[in-house]
Coordinates of C-alpha atoms and ligand atoms in Angstrom, one line a residue:
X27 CA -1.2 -12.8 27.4
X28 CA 1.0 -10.3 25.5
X29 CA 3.3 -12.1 23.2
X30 CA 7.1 -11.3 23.0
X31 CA 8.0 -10.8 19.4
X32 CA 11.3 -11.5 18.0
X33 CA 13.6 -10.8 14.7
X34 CA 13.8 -13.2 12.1
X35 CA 17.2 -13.4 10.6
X36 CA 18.8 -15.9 8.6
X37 CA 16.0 -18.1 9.6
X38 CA 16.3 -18.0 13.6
X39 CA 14.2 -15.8 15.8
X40 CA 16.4 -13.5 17.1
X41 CA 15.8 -11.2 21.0
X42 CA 17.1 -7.3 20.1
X43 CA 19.7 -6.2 21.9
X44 CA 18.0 -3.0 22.9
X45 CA 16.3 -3.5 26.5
X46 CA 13.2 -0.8 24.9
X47 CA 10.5 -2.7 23.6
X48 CA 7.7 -0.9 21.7
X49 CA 4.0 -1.8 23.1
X50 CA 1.8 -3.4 20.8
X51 CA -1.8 -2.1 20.8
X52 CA -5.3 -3.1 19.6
X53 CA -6.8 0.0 18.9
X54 CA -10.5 -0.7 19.2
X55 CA -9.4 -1.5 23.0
X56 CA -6.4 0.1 23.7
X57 CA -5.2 -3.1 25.4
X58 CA -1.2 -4.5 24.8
X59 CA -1.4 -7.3 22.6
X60 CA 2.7 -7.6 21.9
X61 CA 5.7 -6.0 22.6
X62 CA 8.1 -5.8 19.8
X63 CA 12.0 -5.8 19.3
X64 CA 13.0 -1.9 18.4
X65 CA 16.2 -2.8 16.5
X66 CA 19.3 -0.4 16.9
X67 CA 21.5 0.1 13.6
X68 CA 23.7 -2.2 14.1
X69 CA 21.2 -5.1 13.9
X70 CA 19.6 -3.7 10.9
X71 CA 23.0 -3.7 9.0
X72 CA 23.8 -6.9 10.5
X73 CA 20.3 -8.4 8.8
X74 CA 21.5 -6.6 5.3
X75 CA 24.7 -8.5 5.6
X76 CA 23.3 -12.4 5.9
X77 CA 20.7 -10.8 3.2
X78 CA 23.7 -10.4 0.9
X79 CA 25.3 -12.9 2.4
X80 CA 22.5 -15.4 0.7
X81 CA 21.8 -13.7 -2.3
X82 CA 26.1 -13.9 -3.5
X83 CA 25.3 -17.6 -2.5
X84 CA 23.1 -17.8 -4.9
X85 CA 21.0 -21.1 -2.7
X86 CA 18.0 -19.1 -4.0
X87 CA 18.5 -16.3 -6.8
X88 CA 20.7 -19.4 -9.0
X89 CA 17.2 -21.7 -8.1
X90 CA 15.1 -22.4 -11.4
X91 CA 11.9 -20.0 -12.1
X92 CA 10.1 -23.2 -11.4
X93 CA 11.6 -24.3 -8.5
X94 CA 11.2 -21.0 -7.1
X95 CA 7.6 -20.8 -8.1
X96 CA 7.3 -24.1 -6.3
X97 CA 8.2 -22.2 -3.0
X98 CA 6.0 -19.2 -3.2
X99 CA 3.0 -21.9 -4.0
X100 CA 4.2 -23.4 -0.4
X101 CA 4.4 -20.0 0.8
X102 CA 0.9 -19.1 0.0
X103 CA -0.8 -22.3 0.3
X104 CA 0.6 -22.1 4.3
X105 CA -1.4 -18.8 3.9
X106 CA -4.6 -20.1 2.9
X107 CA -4.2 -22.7 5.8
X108 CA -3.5 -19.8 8.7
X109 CA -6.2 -16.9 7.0
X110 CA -8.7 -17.1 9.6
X111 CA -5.5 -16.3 12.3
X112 CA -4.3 -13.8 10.1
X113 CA -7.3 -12.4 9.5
X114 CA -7.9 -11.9 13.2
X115 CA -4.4 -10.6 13.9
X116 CA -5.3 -8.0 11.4
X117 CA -8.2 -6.9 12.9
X118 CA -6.4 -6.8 16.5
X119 CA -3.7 -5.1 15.4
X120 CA -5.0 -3.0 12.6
X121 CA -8.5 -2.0 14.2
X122 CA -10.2 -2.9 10.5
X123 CA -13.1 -5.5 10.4
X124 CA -13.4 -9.0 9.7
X125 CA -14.6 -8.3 6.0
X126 CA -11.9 -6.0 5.3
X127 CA -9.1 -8.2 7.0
X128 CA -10.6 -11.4 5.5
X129 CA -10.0 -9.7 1.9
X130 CA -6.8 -8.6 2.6
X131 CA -5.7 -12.0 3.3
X132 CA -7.5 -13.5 0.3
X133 CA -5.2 -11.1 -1.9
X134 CA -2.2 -11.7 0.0
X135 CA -3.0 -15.8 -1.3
X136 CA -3.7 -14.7 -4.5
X137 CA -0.7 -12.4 -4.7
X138 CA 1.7 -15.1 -4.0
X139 CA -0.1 -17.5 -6.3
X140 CA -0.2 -14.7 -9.3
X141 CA 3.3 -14.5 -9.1
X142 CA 4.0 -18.4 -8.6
X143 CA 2.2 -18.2 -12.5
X144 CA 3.9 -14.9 -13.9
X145 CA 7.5 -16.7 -13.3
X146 CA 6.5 -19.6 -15.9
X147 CA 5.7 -16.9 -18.2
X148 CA 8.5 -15.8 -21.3
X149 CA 10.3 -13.1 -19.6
X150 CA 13.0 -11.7 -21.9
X151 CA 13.3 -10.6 -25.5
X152 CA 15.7 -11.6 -28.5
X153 CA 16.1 -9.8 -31.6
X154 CA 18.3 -10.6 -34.9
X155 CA 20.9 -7.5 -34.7
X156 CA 23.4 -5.8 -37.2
X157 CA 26.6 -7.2 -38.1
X158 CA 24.9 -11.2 -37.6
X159 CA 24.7 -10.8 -34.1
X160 CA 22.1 -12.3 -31.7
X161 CA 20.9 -10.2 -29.0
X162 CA 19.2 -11.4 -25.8
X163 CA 17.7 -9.3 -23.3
X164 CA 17.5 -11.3 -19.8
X165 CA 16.1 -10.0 -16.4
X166 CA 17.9 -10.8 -13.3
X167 CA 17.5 -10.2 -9.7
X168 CA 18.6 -6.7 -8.4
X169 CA 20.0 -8.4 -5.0
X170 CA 19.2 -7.0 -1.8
X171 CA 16.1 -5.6 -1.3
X172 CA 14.8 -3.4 1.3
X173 CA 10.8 -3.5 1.6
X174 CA 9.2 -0.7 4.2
X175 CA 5.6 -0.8 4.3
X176 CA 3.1 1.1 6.5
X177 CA 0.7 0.3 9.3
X178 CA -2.8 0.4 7.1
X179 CA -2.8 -3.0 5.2
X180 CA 0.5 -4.4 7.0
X181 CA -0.3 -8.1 5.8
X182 CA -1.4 -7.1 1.9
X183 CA 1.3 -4.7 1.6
X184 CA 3.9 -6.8 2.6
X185 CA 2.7 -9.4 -0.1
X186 CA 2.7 -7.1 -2.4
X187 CA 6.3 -6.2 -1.9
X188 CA 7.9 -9.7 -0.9
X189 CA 5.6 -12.0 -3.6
X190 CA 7.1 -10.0 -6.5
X191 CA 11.3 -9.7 -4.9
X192 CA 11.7 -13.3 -4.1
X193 CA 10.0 -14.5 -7.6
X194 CA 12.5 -12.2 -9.2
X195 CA 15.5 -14.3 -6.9
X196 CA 16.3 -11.1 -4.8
X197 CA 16.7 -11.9 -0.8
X198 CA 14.4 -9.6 1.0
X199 CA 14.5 -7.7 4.3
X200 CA 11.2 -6.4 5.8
X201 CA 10.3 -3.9 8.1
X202 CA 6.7 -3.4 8.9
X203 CA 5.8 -0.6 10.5
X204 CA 6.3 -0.2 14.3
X205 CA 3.1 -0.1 15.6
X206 CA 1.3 -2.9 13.3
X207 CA 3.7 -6.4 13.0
X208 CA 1.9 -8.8 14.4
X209 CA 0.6 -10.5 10.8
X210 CA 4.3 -9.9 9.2
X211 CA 5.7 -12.1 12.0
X212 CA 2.9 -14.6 11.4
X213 CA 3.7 -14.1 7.8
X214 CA 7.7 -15.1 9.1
X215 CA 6.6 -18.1 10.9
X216 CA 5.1 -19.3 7.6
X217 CA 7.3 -18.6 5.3
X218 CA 10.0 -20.7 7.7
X219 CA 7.9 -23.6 7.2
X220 CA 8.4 -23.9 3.5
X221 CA 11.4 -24.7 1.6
X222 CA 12.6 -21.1 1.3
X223 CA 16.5 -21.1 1.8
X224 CA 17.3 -19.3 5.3
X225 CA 18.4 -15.8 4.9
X226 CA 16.9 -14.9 1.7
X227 CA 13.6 -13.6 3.6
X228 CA 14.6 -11.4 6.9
X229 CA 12.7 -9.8 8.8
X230 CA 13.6 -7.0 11.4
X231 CA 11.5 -5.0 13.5
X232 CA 11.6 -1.0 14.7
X233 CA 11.3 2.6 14.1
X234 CA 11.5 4.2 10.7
X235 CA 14.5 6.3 11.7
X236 CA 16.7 3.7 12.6
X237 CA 15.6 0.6 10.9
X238 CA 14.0 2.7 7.6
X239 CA 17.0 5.1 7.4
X240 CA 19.6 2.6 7.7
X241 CA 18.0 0.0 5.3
X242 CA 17.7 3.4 2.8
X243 CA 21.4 4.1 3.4
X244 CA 22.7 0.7 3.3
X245 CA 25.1 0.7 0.3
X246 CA 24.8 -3.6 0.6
X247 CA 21.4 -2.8 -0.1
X248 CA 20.5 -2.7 -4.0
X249 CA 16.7 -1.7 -3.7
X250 CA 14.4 -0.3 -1.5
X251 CA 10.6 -0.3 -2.1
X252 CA 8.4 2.0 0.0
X253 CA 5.2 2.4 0.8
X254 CA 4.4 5.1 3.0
X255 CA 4.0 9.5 3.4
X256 CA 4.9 11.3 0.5
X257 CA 7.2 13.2 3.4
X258 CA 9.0 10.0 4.9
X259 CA 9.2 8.6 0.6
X260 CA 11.2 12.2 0.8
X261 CA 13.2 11.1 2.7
X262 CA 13.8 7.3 1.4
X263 CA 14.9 9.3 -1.8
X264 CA 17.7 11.4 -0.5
X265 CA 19.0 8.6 1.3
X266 CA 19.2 6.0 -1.4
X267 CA 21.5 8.4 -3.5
X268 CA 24.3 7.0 -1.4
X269 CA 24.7 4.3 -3.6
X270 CA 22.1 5.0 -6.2
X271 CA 20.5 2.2 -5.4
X272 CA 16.9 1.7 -7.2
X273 CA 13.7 3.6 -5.4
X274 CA 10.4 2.2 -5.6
X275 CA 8.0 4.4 -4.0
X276 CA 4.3 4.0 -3.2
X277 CA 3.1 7.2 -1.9
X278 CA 0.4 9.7 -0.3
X279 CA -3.0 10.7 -2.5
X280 CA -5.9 13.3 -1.8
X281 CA -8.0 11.5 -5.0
X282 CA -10.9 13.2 -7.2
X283 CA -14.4 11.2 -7.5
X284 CA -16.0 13.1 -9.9
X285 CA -19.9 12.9 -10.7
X286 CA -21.7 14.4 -13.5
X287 CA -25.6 15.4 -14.1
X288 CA -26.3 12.1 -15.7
X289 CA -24.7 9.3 -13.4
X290 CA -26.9 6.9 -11.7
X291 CA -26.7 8.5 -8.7
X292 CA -27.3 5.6 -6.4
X293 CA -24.7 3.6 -8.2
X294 CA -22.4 7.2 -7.3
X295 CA -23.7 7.6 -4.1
X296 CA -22.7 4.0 -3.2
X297 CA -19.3 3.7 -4.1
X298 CA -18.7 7.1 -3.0
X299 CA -19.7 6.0 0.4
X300 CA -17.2 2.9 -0.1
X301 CA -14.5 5.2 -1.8
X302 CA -13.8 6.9 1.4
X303 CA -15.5 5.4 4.4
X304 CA -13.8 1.7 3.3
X305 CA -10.6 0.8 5.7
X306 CA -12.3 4.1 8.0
X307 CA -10.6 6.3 5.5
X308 CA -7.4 5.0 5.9
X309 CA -6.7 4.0 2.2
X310 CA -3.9 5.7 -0.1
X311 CA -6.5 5.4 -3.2
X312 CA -9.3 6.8 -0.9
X313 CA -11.8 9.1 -2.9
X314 CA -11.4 12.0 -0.2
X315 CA -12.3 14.8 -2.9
X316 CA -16.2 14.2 -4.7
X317 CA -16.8 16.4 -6.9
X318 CA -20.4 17.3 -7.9
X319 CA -21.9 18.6 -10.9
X320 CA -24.5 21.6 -10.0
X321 CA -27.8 19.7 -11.2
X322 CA -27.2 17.2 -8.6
X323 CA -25.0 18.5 -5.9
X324 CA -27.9 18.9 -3.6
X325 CA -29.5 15.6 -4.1
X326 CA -26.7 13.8 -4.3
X327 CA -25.5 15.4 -0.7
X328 CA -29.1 14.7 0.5
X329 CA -28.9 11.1 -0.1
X330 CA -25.2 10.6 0.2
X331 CA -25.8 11.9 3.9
X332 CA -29.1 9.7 4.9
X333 CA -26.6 6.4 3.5
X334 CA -23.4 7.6 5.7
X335 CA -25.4 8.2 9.0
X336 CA -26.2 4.5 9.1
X337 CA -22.6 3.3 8.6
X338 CA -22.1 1.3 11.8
X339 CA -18.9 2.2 13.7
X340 CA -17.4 -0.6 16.1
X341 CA -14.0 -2.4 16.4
X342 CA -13.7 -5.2 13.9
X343 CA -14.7 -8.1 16.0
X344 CA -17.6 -7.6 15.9
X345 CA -19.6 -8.8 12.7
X346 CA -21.8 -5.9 12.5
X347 CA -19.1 -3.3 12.2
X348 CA -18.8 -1.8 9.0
X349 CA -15.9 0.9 9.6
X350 CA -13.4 0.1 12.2
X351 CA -10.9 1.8 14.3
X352 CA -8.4 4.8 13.8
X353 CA -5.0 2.6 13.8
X354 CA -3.7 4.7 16.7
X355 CA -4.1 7.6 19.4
X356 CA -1.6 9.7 17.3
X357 CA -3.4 9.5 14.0
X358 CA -6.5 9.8 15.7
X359 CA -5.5 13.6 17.0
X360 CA -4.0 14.6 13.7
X361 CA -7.9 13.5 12.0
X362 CA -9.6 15.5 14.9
X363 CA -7.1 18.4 14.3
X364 CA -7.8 18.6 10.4
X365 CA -11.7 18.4 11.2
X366 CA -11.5 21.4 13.5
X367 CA -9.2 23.3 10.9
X368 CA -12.0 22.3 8.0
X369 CA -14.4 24.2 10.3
X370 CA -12.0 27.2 11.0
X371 CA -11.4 27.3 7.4
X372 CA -15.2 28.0 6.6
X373 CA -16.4 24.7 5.1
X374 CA -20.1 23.5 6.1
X375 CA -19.3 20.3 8.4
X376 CA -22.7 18.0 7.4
X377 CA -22.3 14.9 9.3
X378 CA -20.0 13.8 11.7
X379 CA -17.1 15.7 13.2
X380 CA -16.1 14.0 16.1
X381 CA -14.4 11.1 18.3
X382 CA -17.2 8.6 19.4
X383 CA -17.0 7.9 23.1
X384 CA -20.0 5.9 23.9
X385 CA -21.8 2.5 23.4
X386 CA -18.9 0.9 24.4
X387 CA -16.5 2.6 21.9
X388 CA -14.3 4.8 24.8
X389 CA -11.8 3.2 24.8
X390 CA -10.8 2.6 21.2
X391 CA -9.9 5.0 18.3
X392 CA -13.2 5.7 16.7
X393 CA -14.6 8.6 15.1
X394 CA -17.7 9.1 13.1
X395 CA -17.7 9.1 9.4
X396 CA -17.2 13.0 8.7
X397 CA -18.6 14.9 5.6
X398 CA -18.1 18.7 4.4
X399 CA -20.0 20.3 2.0
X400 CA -19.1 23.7 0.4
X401 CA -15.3 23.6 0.4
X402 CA -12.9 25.6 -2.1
X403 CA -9.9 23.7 -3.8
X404 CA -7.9 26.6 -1.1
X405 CA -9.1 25.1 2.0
X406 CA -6.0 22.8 3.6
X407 CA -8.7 19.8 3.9
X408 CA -9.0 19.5 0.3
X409 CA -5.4 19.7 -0.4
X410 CA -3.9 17.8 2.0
X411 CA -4.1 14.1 2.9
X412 CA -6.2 13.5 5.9
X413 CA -5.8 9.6 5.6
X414 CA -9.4 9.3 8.1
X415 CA -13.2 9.2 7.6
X416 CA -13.4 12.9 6.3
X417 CA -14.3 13.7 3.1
X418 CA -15.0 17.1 1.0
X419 CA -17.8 17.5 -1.2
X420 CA -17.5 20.1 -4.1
X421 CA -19.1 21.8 -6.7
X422 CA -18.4 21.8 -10.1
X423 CA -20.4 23.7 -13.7
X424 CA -19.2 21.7 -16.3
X425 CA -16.2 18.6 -17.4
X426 CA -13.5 21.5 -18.4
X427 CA -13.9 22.7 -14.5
X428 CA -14.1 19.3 -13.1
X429 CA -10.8 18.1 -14.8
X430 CA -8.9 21.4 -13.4
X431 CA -10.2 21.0 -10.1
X432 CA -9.1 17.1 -10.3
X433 CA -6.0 17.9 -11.1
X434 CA -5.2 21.0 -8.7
X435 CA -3.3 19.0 -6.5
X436 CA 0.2 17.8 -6.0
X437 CA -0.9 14.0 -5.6
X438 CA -2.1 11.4 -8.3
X439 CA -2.9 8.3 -7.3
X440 CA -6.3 7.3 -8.2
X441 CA -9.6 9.1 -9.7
X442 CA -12.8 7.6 -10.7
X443 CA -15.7 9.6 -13.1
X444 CA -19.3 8.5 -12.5
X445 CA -21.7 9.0 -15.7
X446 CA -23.8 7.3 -17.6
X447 CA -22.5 8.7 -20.9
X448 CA -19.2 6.5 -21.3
X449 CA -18.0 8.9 -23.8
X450 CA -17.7 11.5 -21.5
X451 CA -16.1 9.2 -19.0
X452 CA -13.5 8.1 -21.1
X453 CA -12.3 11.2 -22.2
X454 CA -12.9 12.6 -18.6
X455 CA -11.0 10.0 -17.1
X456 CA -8.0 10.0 -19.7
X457 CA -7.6 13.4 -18.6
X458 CA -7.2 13.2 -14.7
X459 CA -3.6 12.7 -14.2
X460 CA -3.6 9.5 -11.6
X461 CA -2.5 5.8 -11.9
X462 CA -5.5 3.9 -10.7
X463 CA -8.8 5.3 -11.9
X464 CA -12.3 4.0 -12.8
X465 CA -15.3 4.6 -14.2
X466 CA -18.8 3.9 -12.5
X467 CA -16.6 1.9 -9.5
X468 CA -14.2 3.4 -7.0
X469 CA -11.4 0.4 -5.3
X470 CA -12.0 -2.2 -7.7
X471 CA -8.4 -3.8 -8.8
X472 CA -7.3 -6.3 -9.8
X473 CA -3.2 -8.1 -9.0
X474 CA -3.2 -8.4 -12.8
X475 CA -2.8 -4.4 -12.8
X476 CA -0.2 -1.8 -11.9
X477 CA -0.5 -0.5 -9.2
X478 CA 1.1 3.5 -8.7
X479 CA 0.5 7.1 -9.0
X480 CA 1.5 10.0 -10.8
X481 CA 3.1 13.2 -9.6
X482 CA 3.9 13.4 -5.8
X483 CA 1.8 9.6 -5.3
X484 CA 5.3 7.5 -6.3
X485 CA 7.4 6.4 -8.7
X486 CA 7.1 2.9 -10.4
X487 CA 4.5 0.2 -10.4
X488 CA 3.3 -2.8 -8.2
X489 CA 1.6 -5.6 -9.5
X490 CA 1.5 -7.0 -12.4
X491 CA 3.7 -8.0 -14.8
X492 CA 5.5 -4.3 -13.9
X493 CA 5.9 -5.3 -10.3
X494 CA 7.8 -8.3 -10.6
X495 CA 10.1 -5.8 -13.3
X496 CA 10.5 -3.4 -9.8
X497 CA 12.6 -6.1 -8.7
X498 CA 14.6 -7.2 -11.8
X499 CA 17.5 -5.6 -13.5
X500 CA 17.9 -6.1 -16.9
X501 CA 20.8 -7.2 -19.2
X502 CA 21.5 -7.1 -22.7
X503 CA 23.8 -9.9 -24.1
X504 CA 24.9 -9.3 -27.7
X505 CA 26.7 -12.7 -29.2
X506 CA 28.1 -12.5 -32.7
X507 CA 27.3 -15.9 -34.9
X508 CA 29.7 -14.7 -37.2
X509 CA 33.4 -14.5 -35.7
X510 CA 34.8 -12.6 -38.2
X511 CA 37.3 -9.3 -37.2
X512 CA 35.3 -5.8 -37.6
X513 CA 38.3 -4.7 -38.7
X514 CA 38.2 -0.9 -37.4
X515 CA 41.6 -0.1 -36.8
Ligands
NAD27 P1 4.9 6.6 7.1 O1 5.5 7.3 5.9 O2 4.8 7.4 8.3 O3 5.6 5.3 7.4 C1 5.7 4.2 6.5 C2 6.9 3.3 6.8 O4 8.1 4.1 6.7 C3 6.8 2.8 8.3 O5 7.3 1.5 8.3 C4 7.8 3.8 9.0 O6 8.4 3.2 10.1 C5 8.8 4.0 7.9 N1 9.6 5.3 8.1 C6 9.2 6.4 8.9 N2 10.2 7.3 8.8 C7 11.2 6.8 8.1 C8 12.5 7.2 7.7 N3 13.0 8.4 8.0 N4 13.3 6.4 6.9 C9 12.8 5.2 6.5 N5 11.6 4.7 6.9 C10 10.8 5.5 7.6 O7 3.4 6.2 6.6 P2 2.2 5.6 7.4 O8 1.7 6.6 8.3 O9 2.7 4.3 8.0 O10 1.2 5.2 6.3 C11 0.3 6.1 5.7 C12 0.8 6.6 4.4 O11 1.1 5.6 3.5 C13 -0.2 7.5 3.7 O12 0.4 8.7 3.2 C14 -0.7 6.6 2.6 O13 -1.3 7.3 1.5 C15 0.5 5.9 2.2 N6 0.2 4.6 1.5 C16 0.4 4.6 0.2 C17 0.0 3.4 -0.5 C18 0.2 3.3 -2.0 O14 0.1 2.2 -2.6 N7 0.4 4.4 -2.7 C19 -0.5 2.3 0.1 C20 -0.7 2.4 1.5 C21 -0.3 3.6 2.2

């Protein structure tokens, strides 16, 4: 049965006003699943006002650090309770697999539960200052705050934005993105069963040009955190100078994966494969760029190509998936068009290429894990983020090369260095200008870390002690313990 979705806004599910619904797919089947509320403007600002509304009544940004670690504990224990539902959501609405949904909502538990912890940790400074005064440095929330996420981890990425704004005391207003929000409502429906004052989490559904933009403008908004394009983060930008409100942006990435001579080359091959082919390319930290030292670039390619034929394609129901669905028909044709253009543009396609269309697979988004060999740091599929199974192998002499083709690009994300000669790794690594990076790994994190890029990848952090500072504003408070006159004038 296809489920009616609703708003939730100051703790009630609320019908949109507009009579246009947007259809919910499952993009392994194409079938409706939902139909959501597209919000117009006005309910959008009206969601921003009971936001406010909550936070100048200060029922939850005046609550204690531990009573409000109390509630996120609720929040994410209610999690652990529902994972298997929002696991499956996931994969329904998503098109990932069961492996990759299932640790998606582990993190999203964890996430909530870190920063439960973090808000029982010292957060603030004071230091003995001139002229016997006593200075304290305090955080405090920022208020409002405006979290947009995308449609390629739409539970983890909403964690990772609401977790870290209502430990901080902010009230939040969330807008997943249109065509994935079935485990955000779930998310909702949880999150009302805890002891969460109503209005300080809201949650309103539709397209990024009303619902985005206006949340962006909004000058009773005091934050907004993005994930998303480094285009549509553009955008975000130019519309929070309105009110100069603070800009939190988690953005594109076309990463390096660089592999010397001496790496263990199965270890390289294997997280190679993972590096791109993990979430069917459709990660921001993706290792879409391996770069190969000349000694090995043929065998690595050799046995990099026996490993990626076998990846089993299928939607993520099925427990022997490995690499799901493209999320929809849209992104589907802009990966196909950017295949076809890597061929145009002279690059050696070695695996793959195309939209798979049998066994059972026609009528879902799936295409088979794509490799090209031979490709020039000129050709538009290295530069440009292709966000699908497609990656570019490329040749490099020596480190000196492979750092300046690493960093020939205006992203910087993430970047890993395989070689068994750490020295070399270090210093490789140090110098390839990204904010998530590894050596002899590729998409290991951990919560504990900040999560962000350099360049045209973002600005600020997630995660972390950093991420909780995303949603804090801090305050100096000088108090003299001496009252005498200063005497001046
Ligand atoms: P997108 O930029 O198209 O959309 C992201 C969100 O922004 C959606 O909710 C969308 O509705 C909204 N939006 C669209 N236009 C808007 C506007 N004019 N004003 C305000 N909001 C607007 O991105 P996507 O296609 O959903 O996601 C893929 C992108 O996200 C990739 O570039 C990927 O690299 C990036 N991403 C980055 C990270 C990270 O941590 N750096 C994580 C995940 C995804």
């Amino acid at each position: 049965m296809t489920k009616k979705l609703k708003h939730y806004i100051n703790g009630q599910w609320v019908e949109s006003s507009n009579p246009n619904k947007l259809d919910i797919l499952n993009p392994a089947t194409q079938e409706i699943i939902a139909r959501a509320p597209n919000a117009t403007r006005d309910e959008t600002e009206e969601a921003i006002k009971i936001a406010k509304r909550t936070f100048e009544s200060g029922r939850w940004s005046d609550q204690s650090p531990q009573e409000r670690a109390a509630v996120l504990l609720q929040i994410a224990d209610r999690l652990q309770e529902n994972i298997d539902e929002l696991r499956d959501l996931e994969v329904q609405n998503n098109g990932k697999t069961k492996r990759e949904a299932q640790s998606d909502a582990e993190e999203a538990v964890n996430t909530f539960r870190y920063y439960a912890g973090l808000l029982t940790m010292p957060n603030g400074q004071a230091y003995e200052a001139p002229g016997d005064m006593q200075t304290l440095v305090v955080k405090e929330p920022l208020g409002v705050a405006g979290l947009i996420v995308p449609w390629n981890f739409p539970l983890l990425m909403s964690v990772w934005k609401i977790a870290p704004a209502l430990a901080a005391g902010n009230s939040i207003l969330l807008k997943p993105a249109e065509i994935t929000p079935m485990t955000a409502v779930k998310l909702f429906e949880l999150i009302d069963r805890t002891d969460l004052p109503k209005g300080a989490a809201n949650l309103v559904m539709g397209t990024g040009p009303v619902v985005g933009q206006t949340i962006a403008e909004s000058n009773d908004v005091d934050m907004v955190s993005f994930t998303g394009s480094t285009g549509v983060g553009r955008l975000i930008m130019q519309a929070a100078a309105g009110n100069m409100k603070k800009v939190s942006l988690e953005l594109g990435g076309k990463s390096p994966n660089i592999i010397f001579d001496d790496a263990d080359i199965e270890t390289a091959v294997d997280f190679s494969l993972f590096g791109i082919f993990m979430g069917a390319g459709q990660v921001c930290s993706s290792g879409s760029r391996i770069l190969v030292q000349e000694g090995i670039y043929d065998e690595f390619i050799e046995k990099y190509i026996k490993r990626a034929k076998k990846i089993r394609v299928g939607p993520g129901t099925d427990e022997h998936s490995q690499m799901g669905a493209i999320v929809s028909e849209k992104h589907l044709k802009s990966i196909l068009h950017y295949i076809l253009m890597g061929k145009e543009e002279g690059a050696n396609l070695a695996l793959g290429g195309n939209r798979i269309e049998e066994d059972g697979l026609e009528k879902g988004f799936f295409v088979e894990p794509t490799v090209f060999t031979d490709v020039t740091t000129d050709m538009r599929i290295v530069r440009e983020e292709i966000f699908g199974p497609v990656v570019t192998i490329q040749k490099f002499k020596d480190e000196g090369e492979a750092i300046k083709i690493a960093n020939d690009t205006e992203y910087g994300l993430a970047g890993a260095v395989f070689s068994t000669d750490q020295n070399k790794a270090l210093r490789v690594i140090k110098k390839v200008r990204a904010g998530i990076t590894w050596i002899n790994a590729y998409h290991l994190t951990t919560i504990q870390a900040p999560w962000g890029g350099y360049k045209q990848s973002g600005i600020g952090r997630s995660l972390g002690t950093y991420g909780l500072d995303e949603y804090q504003e801090t305050k100096q408070i000088n108090i003299s313990i001496d009252s005498k006159p200063i005497d001046w004038f």
